Tab-separated table of C-alpha atoms in Angstrom:
chain	number	residue	atom	x	y	z
L	248	MET	CA	123.126	119.363	107.481
L	249	ALA	CA	123.668	121.909	105.208
L	250	GLU	CA	120.664	124.507	104.239
L	251	PHE	CA	119.839	127.221	101.780
L	252	SER	CA	120.962	130.478	102.594
L	253	ALA	CA	118.024	133.351	101.790
L	254	THR	CA	121.372	135.742	101.143
L	255	GLY	CA	123.931	133.452	99.672
L	256	ALA	CA	124.737	132.138	95.807
L	257	THR	CA	121.546	129.935	96.221
L	258	GLU	CA	119.358	133.302	95.608
L	259	GLN	CA	121.554	133.924	92.470
L	260	LEU	CA	119.675	130.869	90.989
L	261	PRO	CA	116.497	130.567	89.466
L	262	LYS	CA	113.137	129.417	91.090
L	263	ILE	CA	111.645	126.424	90.687
L	264	GLY	CA	107.487	127.246	90.324
L	265	VAL	CA	106.119	124.862	92.277
L	266	ALA	CA	101.807	123.921	92.277
L	267	VAL	CA	100.649	122.562	95.514
L	268	VAL	CA	97.466	119.981	95.403
L	269	GLY	CA	96.058	120.007	98.534
L	270	THR	CA	95.527	122.835	100.787
L	271	GLY	CA	94.809	121.105	104.531
L	272	PHE	CA	98.415	120.178	105.396
L	273	GLY	CA	98.719	122.118	102.166
L	274	GLN	CA	98.170	125.373	103.590
L	275	LYS	CA	99.523	124.753	106.893
L	276	ILE	CA	103.305	123.653	106.571
L	277	HIS	CA	103.317	123.716	102.057
L	278	ILE	CA	102.938	126.550	101.398
L	279	PRO	CA	104.071	128.342	103.686
L	280	GLY	CA	107.563	125.906	103.785
L	281	PHE	CA	107.909	127.175	99.927
L	282	LYS	CA	107.386	130.771	100.000
L	283	ALA	CA	110.627	130.442	103.596
L	284	HIS	CA	112.407	128.640	100.679
L	285	SER	CA	114.238	131.041	98.065
L	286	ARG	CA	114.125	128.586	95.690
L	287	THR	CA	110.798	127.693	95.271
L	288	GLU	CA	107.884	129.339	94.253
L	289	VAL	CA	104.286	128.689	94.284
L	290	VAL	CA	102.349	129.651	91.563
L	291	ALA	CA	99.578	127.569	91.178
L	292	VAL	CA	97.196	125.561	94.619
L	293	TYR	CA	95.038	122.725	93.810
L	294	HIS	CA	91.362	122.181	95.336
L	295	ARG	CA	88.124	120.399	94.210
L	296	ASP	CA	85.603	123.219	94.825
L	297	PRO	CA	86.573	126.101	92.437
L	298	ASP	CA	85.509	128.487	94.377
L	299	GLN	CA	87.842	127.185	97.210
L	300	ALA	CA	90.751	126.731	94.320
L	301	ASN	CA	90.445	130.660	93.780
L	302	ALA	CA	89.824	131.598	97.938
L	303	TYR	CA	93.147	130.502	98.644
L	304	ALA	CA	95.100	131.986	95.842
L	305	ASN	CA	93.848	134.665	96.906
L	306	GLN	CA	94.731	134.289	100.389
L	307	TYR	CA	98.557	133.468	99.532
L	308	ASP	CA	99.120	135.779	96.804
L	309	ILE	CA	99.489	132.667	94.176
L	310	PRO	CA	98.700	133.263	90.492
L	311	HIS	CA	96.557	130.396	89.729
L	312	GLY	CA	94.138	128.575	91.332
L	313	CYS	CA	93.187	125.051	89.956
L	314	ASP	CA	90.545	123.206	90.570
L	315	ARG	CA	91.107	120.040	87.434
L	316	LEU	CA	95.061	118.514	88.245
L	317	GLU	CA	95.205	118.551	84.444
L	318	ASP	CA	94.556	121.992	83.904
L	319	ILE	CA	97.970	123.066	86.510
L	320	LEU	CA	100.075	120.863	84.774
L	321	ALA	CA	99.695	122.361	81.498
L	322	LEU	CA	100.779	125.491	83.041
L	323	PRO	CA	104.670	126.369	81.560
L	324	GLU	CA	105.545	127.779	84.728
L	325	VAL	CA	105.215	124.326	86.613
L	326	GLU	CA	108.369	122.733	86.964
L	327	ALA	CA	107.249	120.446	90.231
L	328	VAL	CA	103.924	119.732	92.229
L	329	SER	CA	104.099	118.565	96.365
L	330	ILE	CA	100.864	116.312	96.656
L	331	CYS	CA	99.293	116.789	100.126
L	332	THR	CA	95.631	115.062	99.388
L	333	PRO	CA	94.038	111.936	101.403
L	334	PRO	CA	96.202	108.844	100.549
L	335	PHE	CA	93.316	107.693	98.705
L	336	LEU	CA	94.276	110.499	95.905
L	337	HIS	CA	98.138	109.580	96.025
L	338	TYR	CA	98.640	107.531	93.404
L	339	GLU	CA	96.744	108.781	90.522
L	340	MET	CA	97.408	111.804	91.056
L	341	ALA	CA	101.098	111.041	91.611
L	342	LYS	CA	101.007	109.215	88.264
L	343	MET	CA	99.759	112.236	86.302
L	344	VAL	CA	102.746	114.719	87.621
L	345	LEU	CA	105.499	111.908	86.766
L	346	GLU	CA	104.194	111.850	83.187
L	347	ALA	CA	103.480	114.788	82.465
L	348	GLY	CA	107.448	115.126	83.513
L	349	LYS	CA	107.031	117.276	86.586
L	350	HIS	CA	108.531	116.845	89.553
L	351	LEU	CA	107.119	115.242	92.518
L	352	LEU	CA	106.941	115.919	96.375
L	353	LEU	CA	104.565	113.177	97.291
L	354	GLU	CA	103.118	113.056	101.427
L	355	LYS	CA	103.063	110.172	103.540
L	356	PRO	CA	101.336	107.652	103.410
L	357	MET	CA	103.224	107.499	100.102
L	358	THR	CA	99.888	105.447	98.286
L	359	LEU	CA	97.641	102.462	99.628
L	360	ARG	CA	99.826	99.531	98.632
L	361	ALA	CA	103.759	99.022	98.144
L	362	THR	CA	103.225	97.763	93.827
L	363	GLU	CA	101.682	101.582	93.776
L	364	THR	CA	104.465	103.474	94.801
L	365	GLN	CA	107.575	101.085	93.338
L	366	GLU	CA	105.160	101.698	90.151
L	367	LEU	CA	105.709	105.936	90.576
L	368	TYR	CA	108.938	105.198	91.626
L	369	GLN	CA	110.561	103.003	88.189
L	370	LEU	CA	108.195	106.224	86.377
L	371	ALA	CA	110.554	108.938	87.909
L	372	THR	CA	113.488	107.344	86.402
L	373	GLU	CA	112.026	106.328	83.448
L	374	LYS	CA	111.151	110.119	83.009
L	375	GLY	CA	114.170	111.472	84.801
L	376	VAL	CA	112.450	113.806	87.358
L	377	VAL	CA	113.547	113.760	91.230
L	378	ALA	CA	110.469	111.739	93.359
L	379	ILE	CA	110.630	112.158	97.156
L	380	PRO	CA	108.794	111.667	99.887
L	381	ASP	CA	108.470	113.858	103.223
L	382	PHE	CA	109.788	112.044	105.879
L	383	GLU	CA	110.426	114.837	107.563
L	384	PHE	CA	112.041	113.531	110.454
L	385	ARG	CA	115.585	112.670	108.988
L	386	PHE	CA	116.520	115.987	109.073
L	387	ILE	CA	115.010	116.966	112.781
L	388	PRO	CA	118.533	117.880	114.764
L	389	SER	CA	118.026	115.411	117.205
L	390	TRP	CA	117.145	112.826	115.574
L	391	GLN	CA	120.089	113.580	113.160
L	392	LEU	CA	122.350	113.463	116.437
L	393	LEU	CA	120.804	110.196	117.258
L	394	ALA	CA	121.560	108.778	114.365
L	395	GLU	CA	125.809	110.118	114.584
L	396	TYR	CA	125.778	108.754	118.119
L	397	LEU	CA	124.449	105.385	116.931
L	398	GLU	CA	127.300	105.515	113.741
L	399	LYS	CA	130.072	105.767	116.501
L	400	ASP	CA	128.140	102.616	117.689
L	401	TYR	CA	128.153	104.332	120.698
L	402	VAL	CA	126.009	101.553	122.402
L	403	GLY	CA	127.824	98.736	121.009
L	404	LYS	CA	125.655	96.005	120.214
L	405	LYS	CA	121.790	96.687	120.288
L	406	ARG	CA	119.409	94.286	122.961
L	407	LEU	CA	116.992	95.941	122.372
L	408	ILE	CA	114.772	99.639	120.482
L	409	LYS	CA	111.731	100.646	122.295
L	410	ILE	CA	109.724	102.869	120.317
L	411	ASP	CA	106.202	104.143	121.958
L	412	TRP	CA	104.208	107.228	120.158
L	413	LEU	CA	101.291	107.876	122.381
L	414	VAL	CA	99.230	111.249	121.311
L	415	SER	CA	95.564	112.162	121.671
L	416	SER	CA	95.290	113.684	119.127
L	417	ARG	CA	91.572	111.213	117.676
L	418	ALA	CA	90.992	110.359	121.660
L	419	ASN	CA	88.041	112.396	121.771
L	420	PRO	CA	85.476	110.400	120.397
L	421	GLU	CA	83.466	113.464	119.704
L	422	ARG	CA	86.043	114.376	116.721
L	423	PRO	CA	83.582	113.995	113.750
L	424	TRP	CA	84.482	111.280	111.291
L	425	ASN	CA	86.270	111.984	108.137
L	426	TRP	CA	88.862	109.949	105.433
L	427	TYR	CA	90.833	109.210	108.419
L	428	ALA	CA	88.096	107.197	109.642
L	429	GLN	CA	88.172	104.552	106.548
L	430	LYS	CA	90.861	102.004	106.419
L	431	ASP	CA	90.190	102.115	102.367
L	432	LYS	CA	91.189	105.256	101.892
L	433	GLY	CA	94.289	104.847	103.996
L	434	GLY	CA	92.959	106.555	106.685
L	435	GLY	CA	94.338	105.204	110.974
L	436	ALA	CA	97.446	106.059	112.935
L	437	LEU	CA	100.140	103.219	111.197
L	438	GLY	CA	99.620	105.281	108.015
L	439	ALA	CA	99.582	108.462	109.319
L	440	VAL	CA	102.219	108.115	111.774
L	441	GLY	CA	103.993	104.209	111.080
L	442	SER	CA	104.676	105.558	108.155
L	443	HIS	CA	107.229	107.596	109.121
L	444	ALA	CA	108.153	105.380	112.184
L	445	PHE	CA	109.200	102.614	109.535
L	446	ASP	CA	111.539	104.550	107.975
L	447	TYR	CA	113.381	105.963	111.029
L	448	ILE	CA	114.351	102.948	111.807
L	449	HIS	CA	114.895	101.626	108.387
L	450	TRP	CA	117.464	104.967	108.502
L	451	LEU	CA	119.003	104.402	111.725
L	452	PHE	CA	118.397	100.713	112.803
L	453	GLY	CA	118.924	98.697	108.716
L	454	PRO	CA	116.159	96.546	107.671
L	455	VAL	CA	113.318	94.805	108.979
L	456	GLN	CA	113.508	91.028	109.374
L	457	ARG	CA	109.759	90.446	109.696
L	458	LEU	CA	107.879	91.551	111.959
L	459	CYS	CA	103.753	91.141	113.556
L	460	ALA	CA	100.951	92.786	114.687
L	461	GLN	CA	97.889	93.761	116.715
L	462	LEU	CA	95.556	96.940	115.069
L	463	SER	CA	92.916	97.962	116.799
L	464	THR	CA	89.974	100.392	116.971
L	465	ALA	CA	88.798	101.603	120.250
L	466	ILE	CA	86.325	104.370	118.884
L	467	PRO	CA	84.029	102.328	116.023
L	468	ALA	CA	81.681	105.132	115.652
L	469	ARG	CA	82.870	109.491	115.356
L	470	PRO	CA	79.518	111.959	115.060
L	471	ASP	CA	78.604	112.082	110.691
L	472	PRO	CA	80.209	115.924	110.260
L	473	ASN	CA	76.398	116.111	107.718
L	474	ALA	CA	74.465	114.814	109.731
L	475	SER	CA	73.753	115.801	113.974
L	476	ASN	CA	72.825	113.340	116.156
L	477	LEU	CA	74.110	110.397	113.693
L	478	LEU	CA	77.423	108.443	114.115
L	479	LYS	CA	79.488	106.620	110.866
L	480	PRO	CA	81.197	103.082	111.642
L	481	VAL	CA	85.065	103.355	111.420
L	482	ASP	CA	87.324	100.895	110.564
L	483	ALA	CA	90.636	102.172	110.870
L	484	ASP	CA	93.528	101.660	113.211
L	485	ASP	CA	93.712	103.997	116.033
L	486	THR	CA	96.655	101.536	118.298
L	487	CYS	CA	99.112	99.457	116.977
L	488	LEU	CA	100.910	96.815	118.341
L	489	LEU	CA	104.001	95.585	116.696
L	490	LEU	CA	107.135	93.380	117.347
L	491	LEU	CA	109.737	93.920	114.631
L	492	GLU	CA	113.174	91.642	114.236
L	493	LEU	CA	115.787	93.251	112.528
L	494	ALA	CA	118.228	91.799	109.906
L	495	ASP	CA	120.724	92.174	112.484
L	496	GLY	CA	118.912	89.843	114.847
L	497	THR	CA	117.548	92.802	116.914
L	498	PRO	CA	114.007	92.856	118.645
L	499	CYS	CA	112.155	95.982	117.976
L	500	GLN	CA	108.706	97.009	119.744
L	501	LEU	CA	107.112	99.655	118.830
L	502	THR	CA	103.180	100.702	120.451
L	503	ILE	CA	101.823	103.574	118.259
L	504	SER	CA	98.351	105.346	119.424
L	505	SER	CA	96.767	108.177	118.261
L	506	VAL	CA	93.819	108.299	121.339
L	507	THR	CA	95.544	108.168	124.629
L	508	TYR	CA	95.424	110.973	127.060
L	509	GLN	CA	98.047	112.367	128.217
L	510	GLY	CA	99.770	109.423	126.558
L	511	ARG	CA	103.901	110.142	127.213
L	512	GLY	CA	104.780	111.285	123.364
L	513	HIS	CA	107.106	110.004	121.180
L	514	PHE	CA	110.141	108.817	122.579
L	515	VAL	CA	112.991	105.842	120.939
L	516	GLU	CA	115.422	104.448	123.834
L	517	VAL	CA	117.973	102.020	122.417
L	518	TYR	CA	119.781	99.752	124.564
L	519	GLY	CA	123.139	97.678	123.711
L	520	ASP	CA	126.001	96.325	125.847
L	521	ARG	CA	127.987	99.330	125.995
L	522	GLY	CA	124.985	101.956	126.723
L	523	THR	CA	121.935	103.581	126.092
L	524	LEU	CA	120.518	106.341	123.997
L	525	VAL	CA	117.050	107.483	125.267
L	526	LEU	CA	115.519	110.582	121.920
L	527	GLY	CA	111.887	111.346	122.749
L	528	SER	CA	109.935	114.811	123.274
L	529	ASN	CA	106.381	114.501	125.804
L	530	ASN	CA	104.421	117.619	123.466
L	531	LEU	CA	101.916	116.379	122.374
L	532	LYS	CA	100.291	119.318	120.664
L	533	ASP	CA	103.204	119.438	118.015
L	534	TYR	CA	104.723	116.347	116.908
L	535	VAL	CA	107.955	118.107	115.912
L	536	HIS	CA	108.690	120.932	119.044
L	537	GLY	CA	110.428	119.436	121.941
L	538	PHE	CA	112.486	116.746	120.953
L	539	ARG	CA	115.778	115.804	123.838
L	540	LEU	CA	118.520	112.911	123.400
L	541	TRP	CA	120.103	111.759	126.126
L	542	ALA	CA	123.026	109.556	126.326
L	543	ALA	CA	124.896	107.323	129.103
L	544	THR	CA	127.640	104.279	128.925
L	545	ALA	CA	126.709	101.070	130.746
L	546	GLY	CA	126.409	101.746	134.869
L	547	GLN	CA	126.076	105.735	134.327
L	548	SER	CA	123.144	107.586	134.507
L	549	LEU	CA	121.775	109.443	131.593
L	550	MET	CA	122.500	112.858	131.106
L	551	GLU	CA	121.111	114.926	128.184
L	552	VAL	CA	123.217	115.616	125.544
L	553	GLU	CA	123.140	119.539	123.773
L	554	ILE	CA	122.561	119.158	120.113
L	555	PRO	CA	125.260	121.468	118.111
L	556	GLN	CA	124.775	124.205	116.403
L	557	ARG	CA	125.999	123.135	113.469
L	558	LEU	CA	123.168	120.726	113.201
L	559	ALA	CA	120.565	123.269	114.626
L	560	PHE	CA	117.168	125.012	111.739
L	561	ALA	CA	118.391	127.946	110.437
L	562	GLU	CA	115.388	129.203	112.014
L	563	THR	CA	112.222	127.758	113.889
L	564	TYR	CA	108.538	128.692	113.266
L	565	LEU	CA	105.225	128.068	115.425
L	566	ASP	CA	104.548	124.790	114.362
L	567	GLY	CA	107.461	122.632	114.273
L	568	ARG	CA	106.271	120.553	111.605
L	569	LEU	CA	107.623	124.075	109.512
L	570	ALA	CA	111.393	123.872	109.864
L	571	PRO	CA	112.172	120.101	108.733
L	572	PHE	CA	109.480	120.268	105.687
L	573	ILE	CA	111.941	123.431	104.505
L	574	ARG	CA	114.831	121.523	104.956
L	575	VAL	CA	113.013	118.431	103.253
L	576	VAL	CA	112.561	121.133	100.310
L	577	ASP	CA	116.187	121.786	100.281
L	578	HIS	CA	117.263	118.078	99.370
L	579	TRP	CA	114.179	118.271	97.331
L	580	VAL	CA	115.765	121.352	95.552
L	581	GLN	CA	119.395	120.396	95.583
L	582	ALA	CA	117.995	116.362	93.291
L	583	ILE	CA	116.725	119.020	90.951
L	584	ASP	CA	119.755	120.718	90.368
L	585	ASN	CA	121.911	117.689	90.149
L	586	GLY	CA	119.375	116.275	88.511
L	587	SER	CA	119.604	112.929	90.549
L	588	VAL	CA	118.541	111.984	94.175
L	589	SER	CA	119.744	109.585	96.755
L	590	THR	CA	119.113	109.167	99.740
L	591	LEU	CA	115.323	109.307	100.709
L	592	SER	CA	114.349	109.093	97.457
L	593	LEU	CA	110.859	107.670	96.997
L	594	LYS	CA	111.999	104.132	96.709
L	595	GLU	CA	112.664	104.596	100.768
L	596	GLY	CA	109.169	105.735	100.126
L	597	VAL	CA	108.133	101.853	98.369
L	598	TYR	CA	110.132	100.713	102.166
L	599	SER	CA	107.986	102.398	104.024
L	600	GLN	CA	105.193	101.127	102.636
L	601	MET	CA	105.877	97.722	102.068
L	602	LEU	CA	106.165	97.488	105.518
L	603	MET	CA	102.566	98.620	106.285
L	604	ASP	CA	101.270	96.219	104.163
L	605	VAL	CA	103.611	93.657	106.031
L	606	THR	CA	101.445	95.034	109.108
L	607	HIS	CA	98.236	94.436	107.925
L	608	GLU	CA	99.307	90.876	106.716
L	609	SER	CA	100.402	89.655	109.941
L	610	HIS	CA	97.722	91.434	111.732
L	611	GLU	CA	95.196	89.271	109.317
L	612	THR	CA	96.537	86.511	109.471
L	613	ARG	CA	97.188	87.231	113.570
L	614	GLY	CA	101.374	85.948	112.363
L	615	TRP	CA	104.848	87.066	112.047
L	616	VAL	CA	105.535	87.790	108.638
L	617	GLU	CA	108.399	87.730	106.573
L	618	VAL	CA	109.661	91.089	104.861
L	619	ASP	CA	110.977	90.032	101.835
L	620	GLN	CA	113.993	92.011	100.833
L	621	GLN	CA	115.351	91.054	98.031
L	622	LYS	CA	111.488	92.292	96.203
L	623	TYR	CA	112.689	95.881	97.877
L	624	SER	CA	116.352	96.015	97.031
L	625	GLY	CA	115.203	94.211	93.700
L	626	PHE	CA	114.204	97.424	91.875
């Protein structure tokens, strides 16, 4: 894919003033990513505590630190906003951003339910602004190469897709309780990484026809960060088992867990009547670094496939998430320049959120649930 050039013609175009709302993932990835891109400038940062907002502004040399979103949206230099707060805050904040006529980059999971995400998508369309989700896996070189092999029909008729995402980020029961432990706040592994998986399944393999899910919580309580020797209950999932039937009939098995010590990492296996593709990384510390692609035609041994230079990142960083995020930003900037966005708009965010809703419905009803494709395509 084409990337921005720090010295090319894009540098002659005006910078887009961006406000970063949220300082967790925001300071780790969003602020550095916008600073690295030649067309974006971070002009404001939001934190609910005014002292913290000013501290982050001073730390990252940002002109404005604000504790009210209204104040950020009133700044004339703010043309676009990235929201990376906890998910339960996304809908109201994103709605304010869009109603103010600002472009939007929204972290996953989009909202708490698909109807909210759909409303945001429609509002962005009405306001004529560009709203996109941060689905980074579409922009990782090895994943893009996998997409090319699938587009060439390398495996032939698909017989089975098997996806494992088994990490240990929350395996330690001493990790303190926070909003992530609460289902009604959008916490849990399904929202954190299942949202990504549902997007790339749709991107790589097409729509899901129906699914059956079981969600579980292996660690039912975590230490209260505000009171020693006390535990607070956890009702958000940390392990997700799903069976999916794709629209073309292909069965897909998806297993997600954030509590697996020595988990295998993140792997996508595609088995067909003409061959096999395996994409994977066993890096449990970084969700992007380490992905490799292997391929084999029927009856042959898997061989690693070299990633072509045309797909390689222009620059890599210690935190693997930063390079694909910069590509997401580039996609956003190009869409803003063009005045419209096609693939990877908030509409893809609606689809991911819809599959999460269906997953919860399946878990609660303990059975298969059909995915309403017309509901997704009808807006």
